[in-house]
JSON list of N, CA and C in Angstrom, two decimals:
[
{"chain": "A", "resi": 1, "resn": "MET", "atom": "N", "xyz": [-21.72, 23.63, 29.11]},
{"chain": "A", "resi": 1, "resn": "MET", "atom": "CA", "xyz": [-20.28, 23.56, 28.85]},
{"chain": "A", "resi": 1, "resn": "MET", "atom": "C", "xyz": [-19.90, 22.16, 28.36]},
{"chain": "A", "resi": 2, "resn": "SER", "atom": "N", "xyz": [-20.39, 21.13, 29.06]},
{"chain": "A", "resi": 2, "resn": "SER", "atom": "CA", "xyz": [-19.99, 19.77, 28.68]},
{"chain": "A", "resi": 2, "resn": "SER", "atom": "C", "xyz": [-20.49, 19.44, 27.27]},
{"chain": "A", "resi": 3, "resn": "ALA", "atom": "N", "xyz": [-21.71, 19.89, 26.95]},
{"chain": "A", "resi": 3, "resn": "ALA", "atom": "CA", "xyz": [-22.25, 19.59, 25.61]},
{"chain": "A", "resi": 3, "resn": "ALA", "atom": "C", "xyz": [-21.40, 20.27, 24.54]},
{"chain": "A", "resi": 4, "resn": "ALA", "atom": "N", "xyz": [-21.01, 21.50, 24.79]},
{"chain": "A", "resi": 4, "resn": "ALA", "atom": "CA", "xyz": [-20.19, 22.22, 23.82]},
{"chain": "A", "resi": 4, "resn": "ALA", "atom": "C", "xyz": [-18.84, 21.53, 23.64]},
{"chain": "A", "resi": 5, "resn": "TRP", "atom": "N", "xyz": [-18.25, 21.10, 24.74]},
{"chain": "A", "resi": 5, "resn": "TRP", "atom": "CA", "xyz": [-16.95, 20.41, 24.65]},
{"chain": "A", "resi": 5, "resn": "TRP", "atom": "C", "xyz": [-17.09, 19.10, 23.89]},
{"chain": "A", "resi": 6, "resn": "ARG", "atom": "N", "xyz": [-18.22, 18.41, 24.14]},
{"chain": "A", "resi": 6, "resn": "ARG", "atom": "CA", "xyz": [-18.42, 17.15, 23.42]},
{"chain": "A", "resi": 6, "resn": "ARG", "atom": "C", "xyz": [-18.53, 17.41, 21.93]},
{"chain": "A", "resi": 7, "resn": "ARG", "atom": "N", "xyz": [-19.25, 18.48, 21.56]},
{"chain": "A", "resi": 7, "resn": "ARG", "atom": "CA", "xyz": [-19.36, 18.82, 20.14]},
{"chain": "A", "resi": 7, "resn": "ARG", "atom": "C", "xyz": [-17.99, 19.12, 19.56]},
{"chain": "A", "resi": 8, "resn": "ARG", "atom": "N", "xyz": [-17.21, 19.89, 20.31]},
{"chain": "A", "resi": 8, "resn": "ARG", "atom": "CA", "xyz": [-15.87, 20.23, 19.80]},
{"chain": "A", "resi": 8, "resn": "ARG", "atom": "C", "xyz": [-15.03, 18.97, 19.64]},
{"chain": "A", "resi": 9, "resn": "PHE", "atom": "N", "xyz": [-15.10, 18.07, 20.61]},
{"chain": "A", "resi": 9, "resn": "PHE", "atom": "CA", "xyz": [-14.31, 16.84, 20.51]},
{"chain": "A", "resi": 9, "resn": "PHE", "atom": "C", "xyz": [-14.79, 16.00, 19.33]},
{"chain": "A", "resi": 10, "resn": "LYS", "atom": "N", "xyz": [-16.11, 15.96, 19.10]},
{"chain": "A", "resi": 10, "resn": "LYS", "atom": "CA", "xyz": [-16.63, 15.20, 17.96]},
{"chain": "A", "resi": 10, "resn": "LYS", "atom": "C", "xyz": [-16.14, 15.81, 16.66]},
{"chain": "A", "resi": 11, "resn": "LEU", "atom": "N", "xyz": [-16.22, 17.13, 16.56]},
{"chain": "A", "resi": 11, "resn": "LEU", "atom": "CA", "xyz": [-15.77, 17.80, 15.34]},
{"chain": "A", "resi": 11, "resn": "LEU", "atom": "C", "xyz": [-14.26, 17.58, 15.14]},
{"chain": "A", "resi": 12, "resn": "ALA", "atom": "N", "xyz": [-13.49, 17.69, 16.21]},
{"chain": "A", "resi": 12, "resn": "ALA", "atom": "CA", "xyz": [-12.04, 17.49, 16.11]},
{"chain": "A", "resi": 12, "resn": "ALA", "atom": "C", "xyz": [-11.75, 16.05, 15.70]},
{"chain": "A", "resi": 13, "resn": "GLY", "atom": "N", "xyz": [-12.47, 15.10, 16.27]},
{"chain": "A", "resi": 13, "resn": "GLY", "atom": "CA", "xyz": [-12.26, 13.70, 15.92]},
{"chain": "A", "resi": 13, "resn": "GLY", "atom": "C", "xyz": [-12.58, 13.45, 14.45]},
{"chain": "A", "resi": 14, "resn": "ALA", "atom": "N", "xyz": [-13.68, 14.00, 13.97]},
{"chain": "A", "resi": 14, "resn": "ALA", "atom": "CA", "xyz": [-14.05, 13.81, 12.57]},
{"chain": "A", "resi": 14, "resn": "ALA", "atom": "C", "xyz": [-13.00, 14.45, 11.66]},
{"chain": "A", "resi": 15, "resn": "ALA", "atom": "N", "xyz": [-12.55, 15.65, 12.01]},
{"chain": "A", "resi": 15, "resn": "ALA", "atom": "CA", "xyz": [-11.53, 16.33, 11.20]},
{"chain": "A", "resi": 15, "resn": "ALA", "atom": "C", "xyz": [-10.24, 15.52, 11.19]},
{"chain": "A", "resi": 16, "resn": "LEU", "atom": "N", "xyz": [-9.84, 15.01, 12.37]},
{"chain": "A", "resi": 16, "resn": "LEU", "atom": "CA", "xyz": [-8.62, 14.21, 12.43]},
{"chain": "A", "resi": 16, "resn": "LEU", "atom": "C", "xyz": [-8.76, 12.94, 11.59]},
{"chain": "A", "resi": 17, "resn": "LEU", "atom": "N", "xyz": [-9.92, 12.31, 11.63]},
{"chain": "A", "resi": 17, "resn": "LEU", "atom": "CA", "xyz": [-10.14, 11.10, 10.83]},
{"chain": "A", "resi": 17, "resn": "LEU", "atom": "C", "xyz": [-10.05, 11.43, 9.34]},
{"chain": "A", "resi": 18, "resn": "MET", "atom": "N", "xyz": [-10.66, 12.53, 8.94]},
{"chain": "A", "resi": 18, "resn": "MET", "atom": "CA", "xyz": [-10.60, 12.92, 7.53]},
{"chain": "A", "resi": 18, "resn": "MET", "atom": "C", "xyz": [-9.17, 13.21, 7.11]},
{"chain": "A", "resi": 19, "resn": "ILE", "atom": "N", "xyz": [-8.44, 13.97, 7.94]},
{"chain": "A", "resi": 19, "resn": "ILE", "atom": "CA", "xyz": [-7.05, 14.31, 7.62]},
{"chain": "A", "resi": 19, "resn": "ILE", "atom": "C", "xyz": [-6.20, 13.05, 7.56]},
{"chain": "A", "resi": 20, "resn": "ALA", "atom": "N", "xyz": [-6.41, 12.15, 8.52]},
{"chain": "A", "resi": 20, "resn": "ALA", "atom": "CA", "xyz": [-5.63, 10.91, 8.54]},
{"chain": "A", "resi": 20, "resn": "ALA", "atom": "C", "xyz": [-5.91, 10.08, 7.30]},
{"chain": "A", "resi": 21, "resn": "SER", "atom": "N", "xyz": [-7.17, 9.99, 6.89]},
{"chain": "A", "resi": 21, "resn": "SER", "atom": "CA", "xyz": [-7.51, 9.20, 5.69]},
{"chain": "A", "resi": 21, "resn": "SER", "atom": "C", "xyz": [-6.88, 9.83, 4.45]},
{"chain": "A", "resi": 22, "resn": "VAL", "atom": "N", "xyz": [-6.93, 11.15, 4.35]},
{"chain": "A", "resi": 22, "resn": "VAL", "atom": "CA", "xyz": [-6.34, 11.83, 3.19]},
{"chain": "A", "resi": 22, "resn": "VAL", "atom": "C", "xyz": [-4.83, 11.62, 3.17]},
{"chain": "A", "resi": 23, "resn": "LEU", "atom": "N", "xyz": [-4.19, 11.76, 4.33]},
{"chain": "A", "resi": 23, "resn": "LEU", "atom": "CA", "xyz": [-2.74, 11.56, 4.39]},
{"chain": "A", "resi": 23, "resn": "LEU", "atom": "C", "xyz": [-2.38, 10.13, 4.04]},
{"chain": "A", "resi": 24, "resn": "PHE", "atom": "N", "xyz": [-3.17, 9.16, 4.51]},
{"chain": "A", "resi": 24, "resn": "PHE", "atom": "CA", "xyz": [-2.90, 7.76, 4.21]},
{"chain": "A", "resi": 24, "resn": "PHE", "atom": "C", "xyz": [-3.03, 7.51, 2.71]},
{"chain": "A", "resi": 25, "resn": "GLU", "atom": "N", "xyz": [-4.05, 8.09, 2.09]},
{"chain": "A", "resi": 25, "resn": "GLU", "atom": "CA", "xyz": [-4.21, 7.93, 0.64]},
{"chain": "A", "resi": 25, "resn": "GLU", "atom": "C", "xyz": [-3.04, 8.56, -0.10]},
{"chain": "A", "resi": 26, "resn": "LEU", "atom": "N", "xyz": [-2.61, 9.75, 0.33]},
{"chain": "A", "resi": 26, "resn": "LEU", "atom": "CA", "xyz": [-1.47, 10.40, -0.33]},
{"chain": "A", "resi": 26, "resn": "LEU", "atom": "C", "xyz": [-0.21, 9.56, -0.18]},
{"chain": "A", "resi": 27, "resn": "LEU", "atom": "N", "xyz": [0.02, 9.02, 1.04]},
{"chain": "A", "resi": 27, "resn": "LEU", "atom": "CA", "xyz": [1.20, 8.18, 1.26]},
{"chain": "A", "resi": 27, "resn": "LEU", "atom": "C", "xyz": [1.13, 6.94, 0.37]},
{"chain": "A", "resi": 28, "resn": "TYR", "atom": "N", "xyz": [-0.03, 6.31, 0.31]},
{"chain": "A", "resi": 28, "resn": "TYR", "atom": "CA", "xyz": [-0.19, 5.11, -0.52]},
{"chain": "A", "resi": 28, "resn": "TYR", "atom": "C", "xyz": [0.09, 5.44, -1.98]},
{"chain": "A", "resi": 29, "resn": "PHE", "atom": "N", "xyz": [-0.47, 6.55, -2.47]},
{"chain": "A", "resi": 29, "resn": "PHE", "atom": "CA", "xyz": [-0.25, 6.96, -3.85]},
{"chain": "A", "resi": 29, "resn": "PHE", "atom": "C", "xyz": [1.22, 7.27, -4.10]},
{"chain": "A", "resi": 30, "resn": "ALA", "atom": "N", "xyz": [1.87, 7.94, -3.14]},
{"chain": "A", "resi": 30, "resn": "ALA", "atom": "CA", "xyz": [3.29, 8.28, -3.29]},
{"chain": "A", "resi": 30, "resn": "ALA", "atom": "C", "xyz": [4.13, 7.01, -3.36]},
{"chain": "A", "resi": 31, "resn": "VAL", "atom": "N", "xyz": [3.81, 6.03, -2.52]},
{"chain": "A", "resi": 31, "resn": "VAL", "atom": "CA", "xyz": [4.57, 4.77, -2.53]},
{"chain": "A", "resi": 31, "resn": "VAL", "atom": "C", "xyz": [4.37, 4.07, -3.87]},
{"chain": "A", "resi": 32, "resn": "LEU", "atom": "N", "xyz": [3.14, 4.04, -4.37]},
{"chain": "A", "resi": 32, "resn": "LEU", "atom": "CA", "xyz": [2.89, 3.40, -5.67]},
{"chain": "A", "resi": 32, "resn": "LEU", "atom": "C", "xyz": [3.67, 4.12, -6.77]},
{"chain": "A", "resi": 33, "resn": "VAL", "atom": "N", "xyz": [3.67, 5.45, -6.75]},
{"chain": "A", "resi": 33, "resn": "VAL", "atom": "CA", "xyz": [4.39, 6.21, -7.77]},
{"chain": "A", "resi": 33, "resn": "VAL", "atom": "C", "xyz": [5.89, 5.94, -7.68]},
{"chain": "A", "resi": 34, "resn": "LEU", "atom": "N", "xyz": [6.43, 5.94, -6.45]},
{"chain": "A", "resi": 34, "resn": "LEU", "atom": "CA", "xyz": [7.86, 5.68, -6.29]},
{"chain": "A", "resi": 34, "resn": "LEU", "atom": "C", "xyz": [8.20, 4.29, -6.80]},
{"chain": "A", "resi": 35, "resn": "LEU", "atom": "N", "xyz": [7.38, 3.30, -6.47]},
{"chain": "A", "resi": 35, "resn": "LEU", "atom": "CA", "xyz": [7.65, 1.94, -6.93]},
{"chain": "A", "resi": 35, "resn": "LEU", "atom": "C", "xyz": [7.60, 1.87, -8.45]},
{"chain": "A", "resi": 36, "resn": "SER", "atom": "N", "xyz": [6.61, 2.49, -9.06]},
{"chain": "A", "resi": 36, "resn": "SER", "atom": "CA", "xyz": [6.50, 2.45, -10.52]},
{"chain": "A", "resi": 36, "resn": "SER", "atom": "C", "xyz": [7.67, 3.19, -11.16]},
{"chain": "A", "resi": 37, "resn": "VAL", "atom": "N", "xyz": [8.07, 4.33, -10.58]},
{"chain": "A", "resi": 37, "resn": "VAL", "atom": "CA", "xyz": [9.18, 5.10, -11.13]},
{"chain": "A", "resi": 37, "resn": "VAL", "atom": "C", "xyz": [10.48, 4.31, -11.02]},
{"chain": "A", "resi": 38, "resn": "SER", "atom": "N", "xyz": [10.70, 3.69, -9.87]},
{"chain": "A", "resi": 38, "resn": "SER", "atom": "CA", "xyz": [11.93, 2.92, -9.68]},
{"chain": "A", "resi": 38, "resn": "SER", "atom": "C", "xyz": [11.96, 1.74, -10.64]},
{"chain": "A", "resi": 39, "resn": "SER", "atom": "N", "xyz": [10.85, 1.04, -10.80]},
{"chain": "A", "resi": 39, "resn": "SER", "atom": "CA", "xyz": [10.81, -0.10, -11.72]},
{"chain": "A", "resi": 39, "resn": "SER", "atom": "C", "xyz": [10.96, 0.40, -13.16]},
{"chain": "A", "resi": 40, "resn": "GLY", "atom": "N", "xyz": [10.33, 1.54, -13.47]},
{"chain": "A", "resi": 40, "resn": "GLY", "atom": "CA", "xyz": [10.45, 2.10, -14.82]},
{"chain": "A", "resi": 40, "resn": "GLY", "atom": "C", "xyz": [11.89, 2.51, -15.11]},
{"chain": "A", "resi": 41, "resn": "LYS", "atom": "N", "xyz": [12.54, 3.12, -14.12]},
{"chain": "A", "resi": 41, "resn": "LYS", "atom": "CA", "xyz": [13.94, 3.51, -14.33]},
{"chain": "A", "resi": 41, "resn": "LYS", "atom": "C", "xyz": [14.81, 2.28, -14.59]},
{"chain": "A", "resi": 42, "resn": "ARG", "atom": "N", "xyz": [14.59, 1.23, -13.81]},
{"chain": "A", "resi": 42, "resn": "ARG", "atom": "CA", "xyz": [15.38, 0.01, -14.00]},
{"chain": "A", "resi": 42, "resn": "ARG", "atom": "C", "xyz": [15.15, -0.53, -15.41]},
{"chain": "A", "resi": 43, "resn": "GLY", "atom": "N", "xyz": [13.88, -0.61, -15.80]},
{"chain": "A", "resi": 43, "resn": "GLY", "atom": "CA", "xyz": [13.57, -1.17, -17.12]},
{"chain": "A", "resi": 43, "resn": "GLY", "atom": "C", "xyz": [14.12, -0.30, -18.24]},
{"chain": "A", "resi": 44, "resn": "SER", "atom": "N", "xyz": [13.94, 1.02, -18.14]},
{"chain": "A", "resi": 44, "resn": "SER", "atom": "CA", "xyz": [14.39, 1.91, -19.20]},
{"chain": "A", "resi": 44, "resn": "SER", "atom": "C", "xyz": [15.92, 1.91, -19.27]},
{"chain": "A", "resi": 45, "resn": "SER", "atom": "N", "xyz": [16.59, 1.88, -18.11]},
{"chain": "A", "resi": 45, "resn": "SER", "atom": "CA", "xyz": [18.06, 1.91, -18.12]},
{"chain": "A", "resi": 45, "resn": "SER", "atom": "C", "xyz": [18.59, 0.63, -18.76]},
{"chain": "A", "resi": 46, "resn": "SER", "atom": "N", "xyz": [18.00, -0.51, -18.43]},
{"chain": "A", "resi": 46, "resn": "SER", "atom": "CA", "xyz": [18.48, -1.77, -18.98]},
{"chain": "A", "resi": 46, "resn": "SER", "atom": "C", "xyz": [18.19, -1.82, -20.48]},
{"chain": "A", "resi": 47, "resn": "SER", "atom": "N", "xyz": [17.00, -1.35, -20.90]},
{"chain": "A", "resi": 47, "resn": "SER", "atom": "CA", "xyz": [16.66, -1.41, -22.32]},
{"chain": "A", "resi": 47, "resn": "SER", "atom": "C", "xyz": [17.53, -0.43, -23.10]},
{"chain": "A", "resi": 48, "resn": "SER", "atom": "N", "xyz": [17.75, 0.77, -22.58]},
{"chain": "A", "resi": 48, "resn": "SER", "atom": "CA", "xyz": [18.56, 1.76, -23.30]},
{"chain": "A", "resi": 48, "resn": "SER", "atom": "C", "xyz": [20.01, 1.29, -23.42]},
{"chain": "A", "resi": 49, "resn": "SER", "atom": "N", "xyz": [20.53, 0.67, -22.35]},
{"chain": "A", "resi": 49, "resn": "SER", "atom": "CA", "xyz": [21.92, 0.20, -22.39]},
{"chain": "A", "resi": 49, "resn": "SER", "atom": "C", "xyz": [22.04, -0.94, -23.38]},
{"chain": "A", "resi": 50, "resn": "SER", "atom": "N", "xyz": [21.03, -1.81, -23.46]},
{"chain": "A", "resi": 50, "resn": "SER", "atom": "CA", "xyz": [21.10, -2.96, -24.37]},
{"chain": "A", "resi": 50, "resn": "SER", "atom": "C", "xyz": [20.90, -2.50, -25.81]},
{"chain": "A", "resi": 51, "resn": "SER", "atom": "N", "xyz": [20.00, -1.53, -26.03]},
{"chain": "A", "resi": 51, "resn": "SER", "atom": "CA", "xyz": [19.73, -1.09, -27.40]},
{"chain": "A", "resi": 51, "resn": "SER", "atom": "C", "xyz": [20.69, 0.02, -27.81]},
{"chain": "A", "resi": 52, "resn": "GLY", "atom": "N", "xyz": [21.26, 0.76, -26.85]},
{"chain": "A", "resi": 52, "resn": "GLY", "atom": "CA", "xyz": [22.18, 1.84, -27.20]},
{"chain": "A", "resi": 52, "resn": "GLY", "atom": "C", "xyz": [21.47, 2.97, -27.90]},
{"chain": "A", "resi": 53, "resn": "GLY", "atom": "N", "xyz": [20.29, 3.35, -27.41]},
{"chain": "A", "resi": 53, "resn": "GLY", "atom": "CA", "xyz": [19.52, 4.40, -28.06]},
{"chain": "A", "resi": 53, "resn": "GLY", "atom": "C", "xyz": [20.04, 5.80, -27.75]},
{"chain": "A", "resi": 54, "resn": "ASP", "atom": "N", "xyz": [21.02, 5.94, -26.86]},
{"chain": "A", "resi": 54, "resn": "ASP", "atom": "CA", "xyz": [21.55, 7.26, -26.52]},
{"chain": "A", "resi": 54, "resn": "ASP", "atom": "C", "xyz": [22.27, 7.88, -27.73]},
{"chain": "A", "resi": 55, "resn": "ASP", "atom": "N", "xyz": [23.02, 7.08, -28.47]},
{"chain": "A", "resi": 55, "resn": "ASP", "atom": "CA", "xyz": [23.75, 7.61, -29.63]},
{"chain": "A", "resi": 55, "resn": "ASP", "atom": "C", "xyz": [22.77, 8.08, -30.71]},
{"chain": "A", "resi": 56, "resn": "GLY", "atom": "N", "xyz": [21.74, 7.29, -30.93]},
{"chain": "A", "resi": 56, "resn": "GLY", "atom": "CA", "xyz": [20.79, 7.63, -32.00]},
{"chain": "A", "resi": 56, "resn": "GLY", "atom": "C", "xyz": [19.86, 8.70, -31.51]}
]
C-alpha cells in the first residue's frame, strides 16, 4: 500500500510540476503579448493621430 501511494504521490507531483510550468509559460507569454499590444496601440494611435491616416 505504501509503495503504491508513493508512486501516486510521485506521479501527482510530476503532473503538478508540468502543469505549473506550462501555466507559468502561458502567463509569461500572455504578459509579453499584452505589453507588446499596449505599446503597439500607443504607438499606432500617436502615429495615426499625427499623420491623420484615418481620412485617407
